[in-house]
mmCIF file of C-alpha atoms and ligand atoms in Angstrom:
data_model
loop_
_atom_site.group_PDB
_atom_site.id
_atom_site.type_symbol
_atom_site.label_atom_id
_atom_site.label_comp_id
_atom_site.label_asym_id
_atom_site.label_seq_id
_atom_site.Cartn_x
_atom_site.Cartn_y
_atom_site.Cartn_z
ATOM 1 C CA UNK A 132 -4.390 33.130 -16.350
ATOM 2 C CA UNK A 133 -3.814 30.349 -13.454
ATOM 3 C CA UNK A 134 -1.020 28.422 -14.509
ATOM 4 C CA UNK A 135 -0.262 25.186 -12.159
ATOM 5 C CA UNK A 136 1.631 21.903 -12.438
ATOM 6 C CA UNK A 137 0.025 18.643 -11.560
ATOM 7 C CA UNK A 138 1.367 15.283 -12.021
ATOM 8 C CA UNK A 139 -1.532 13.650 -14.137
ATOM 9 C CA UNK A 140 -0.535 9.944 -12.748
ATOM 10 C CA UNK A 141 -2.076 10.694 -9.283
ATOM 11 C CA UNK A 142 -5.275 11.657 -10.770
ATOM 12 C CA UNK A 143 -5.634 8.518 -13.059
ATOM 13 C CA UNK A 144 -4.092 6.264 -10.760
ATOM 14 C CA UNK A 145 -6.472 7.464 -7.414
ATOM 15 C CA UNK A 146 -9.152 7.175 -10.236
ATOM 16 C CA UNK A 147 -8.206 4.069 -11.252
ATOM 17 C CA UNK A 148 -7.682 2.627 -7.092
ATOM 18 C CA UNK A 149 -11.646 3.892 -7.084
ATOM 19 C CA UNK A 150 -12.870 1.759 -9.689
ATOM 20 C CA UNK A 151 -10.799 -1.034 -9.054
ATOM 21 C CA UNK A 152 -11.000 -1.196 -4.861
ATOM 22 C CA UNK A 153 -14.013 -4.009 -5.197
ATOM 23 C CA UNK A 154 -11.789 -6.544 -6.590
ATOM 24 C CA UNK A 155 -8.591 -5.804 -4.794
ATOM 25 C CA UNK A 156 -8.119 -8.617 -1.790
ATOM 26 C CA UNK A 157 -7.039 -6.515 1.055
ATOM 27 C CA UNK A 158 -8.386 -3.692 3.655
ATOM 28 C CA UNK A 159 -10.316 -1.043 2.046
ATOM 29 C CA UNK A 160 -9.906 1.801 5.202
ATOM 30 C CA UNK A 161 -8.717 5.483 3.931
ATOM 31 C CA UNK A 162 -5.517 4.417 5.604
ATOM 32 C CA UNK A 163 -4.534 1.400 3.614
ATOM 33 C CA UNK A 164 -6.176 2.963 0.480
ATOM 34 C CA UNK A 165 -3.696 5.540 0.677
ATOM 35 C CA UNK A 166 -0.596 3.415 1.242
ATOM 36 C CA UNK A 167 -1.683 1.623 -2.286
ATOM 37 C CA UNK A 168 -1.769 5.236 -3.754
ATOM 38 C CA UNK A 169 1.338 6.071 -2.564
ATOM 39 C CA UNK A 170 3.321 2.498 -3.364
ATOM 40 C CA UNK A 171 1.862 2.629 -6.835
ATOM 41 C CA UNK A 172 2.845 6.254 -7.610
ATOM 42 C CA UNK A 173 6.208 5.243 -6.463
ATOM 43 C CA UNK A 174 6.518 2.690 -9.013
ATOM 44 C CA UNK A 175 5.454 4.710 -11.875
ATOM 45 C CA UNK A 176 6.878 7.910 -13.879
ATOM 46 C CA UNK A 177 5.489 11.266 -12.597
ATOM 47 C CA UNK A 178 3.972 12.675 -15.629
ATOM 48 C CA UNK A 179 3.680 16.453 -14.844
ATOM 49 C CA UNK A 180 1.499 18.858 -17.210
ATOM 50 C CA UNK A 181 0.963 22.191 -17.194
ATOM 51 C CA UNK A 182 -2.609 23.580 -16.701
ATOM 52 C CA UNK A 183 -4.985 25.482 -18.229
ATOM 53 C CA UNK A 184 -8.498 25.330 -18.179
ATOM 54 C CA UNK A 185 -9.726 22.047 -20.311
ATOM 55 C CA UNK A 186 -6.560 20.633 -21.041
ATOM 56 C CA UNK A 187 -6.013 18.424 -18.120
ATOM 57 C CA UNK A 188 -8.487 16.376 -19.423
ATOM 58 C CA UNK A 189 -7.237 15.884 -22.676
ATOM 59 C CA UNK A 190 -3.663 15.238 -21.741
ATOM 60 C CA UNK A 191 -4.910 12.788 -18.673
ATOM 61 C CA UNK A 192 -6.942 10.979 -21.089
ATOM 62 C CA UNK A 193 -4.039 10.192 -23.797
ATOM 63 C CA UNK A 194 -2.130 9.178 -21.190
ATOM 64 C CA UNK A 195 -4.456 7.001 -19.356
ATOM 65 C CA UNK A 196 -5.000 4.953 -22.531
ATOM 66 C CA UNK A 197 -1.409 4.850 -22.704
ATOM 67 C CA UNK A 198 -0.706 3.950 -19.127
ATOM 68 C CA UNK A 199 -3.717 1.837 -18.259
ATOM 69 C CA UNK A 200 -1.967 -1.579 -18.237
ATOM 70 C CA UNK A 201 0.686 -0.235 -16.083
ATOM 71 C CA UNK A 202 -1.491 1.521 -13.667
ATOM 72 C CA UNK A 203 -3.338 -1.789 -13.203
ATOM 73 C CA UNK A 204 -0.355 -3.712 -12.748
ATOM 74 C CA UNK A 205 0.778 -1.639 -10.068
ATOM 75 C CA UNK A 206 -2.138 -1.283 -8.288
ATOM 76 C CA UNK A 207 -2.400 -5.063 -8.340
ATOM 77 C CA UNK A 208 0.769 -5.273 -6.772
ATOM 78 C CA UNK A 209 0.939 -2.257 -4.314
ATOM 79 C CA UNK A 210 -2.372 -4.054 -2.756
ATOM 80 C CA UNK A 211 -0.759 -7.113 -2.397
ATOM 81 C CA UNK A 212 2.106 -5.712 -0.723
ATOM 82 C CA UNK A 213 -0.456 -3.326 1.885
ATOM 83 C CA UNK A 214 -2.531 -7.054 2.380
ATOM 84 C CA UNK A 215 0.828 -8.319 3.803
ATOM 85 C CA UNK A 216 2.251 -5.638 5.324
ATOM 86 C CA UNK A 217 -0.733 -3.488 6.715
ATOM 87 C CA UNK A 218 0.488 -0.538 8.927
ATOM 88 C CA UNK A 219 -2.431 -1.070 11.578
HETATM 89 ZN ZN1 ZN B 277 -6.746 -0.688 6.435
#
């Protein structure tokens, strides 16, 4: 069997940039989209899992629900700080 580490937080928080990119006040370009992702995964714990088949999901969803706030937060913030500071 395949077995492979992944830190669950960039999944739910590029899931959560997705969902939320409408509302956030800044550039939307891959570019800046990125820079969010990568300020906001900076501010939050890595939460690695191991892999199998099937029990990413699990694990990312307990931890979404547990995270959610957080991962909002951050994205709020991380946006703010790409509006002001865009790198183009
Ligand atoms: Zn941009």
């Amino acid at each position: 069997m395949e077995i492979a580490f992944q830190n669950v937080m960039e999944t739910l928080v590029f899931n959560k940039l997705h969902n939320m990119l409408h509302i956030l006040d800044c550039c939307h370009c891959e570019k800046c989209q990125k820079d969010i992702a990568a300020y906001t995964l900076n501010s939050l714990p890595s939460k690695y899992v191991v892999t199998h088949q099937g029990e990413l999901y699990s694990r990312a969803e307990a931890l979404k629900l547990q995270y959610e706030t957080d991962i909002t937060t951050a994205l709020l913030r991380s946006a703010k700080i790409v509006k002001d500071h865009p790198r183009h």
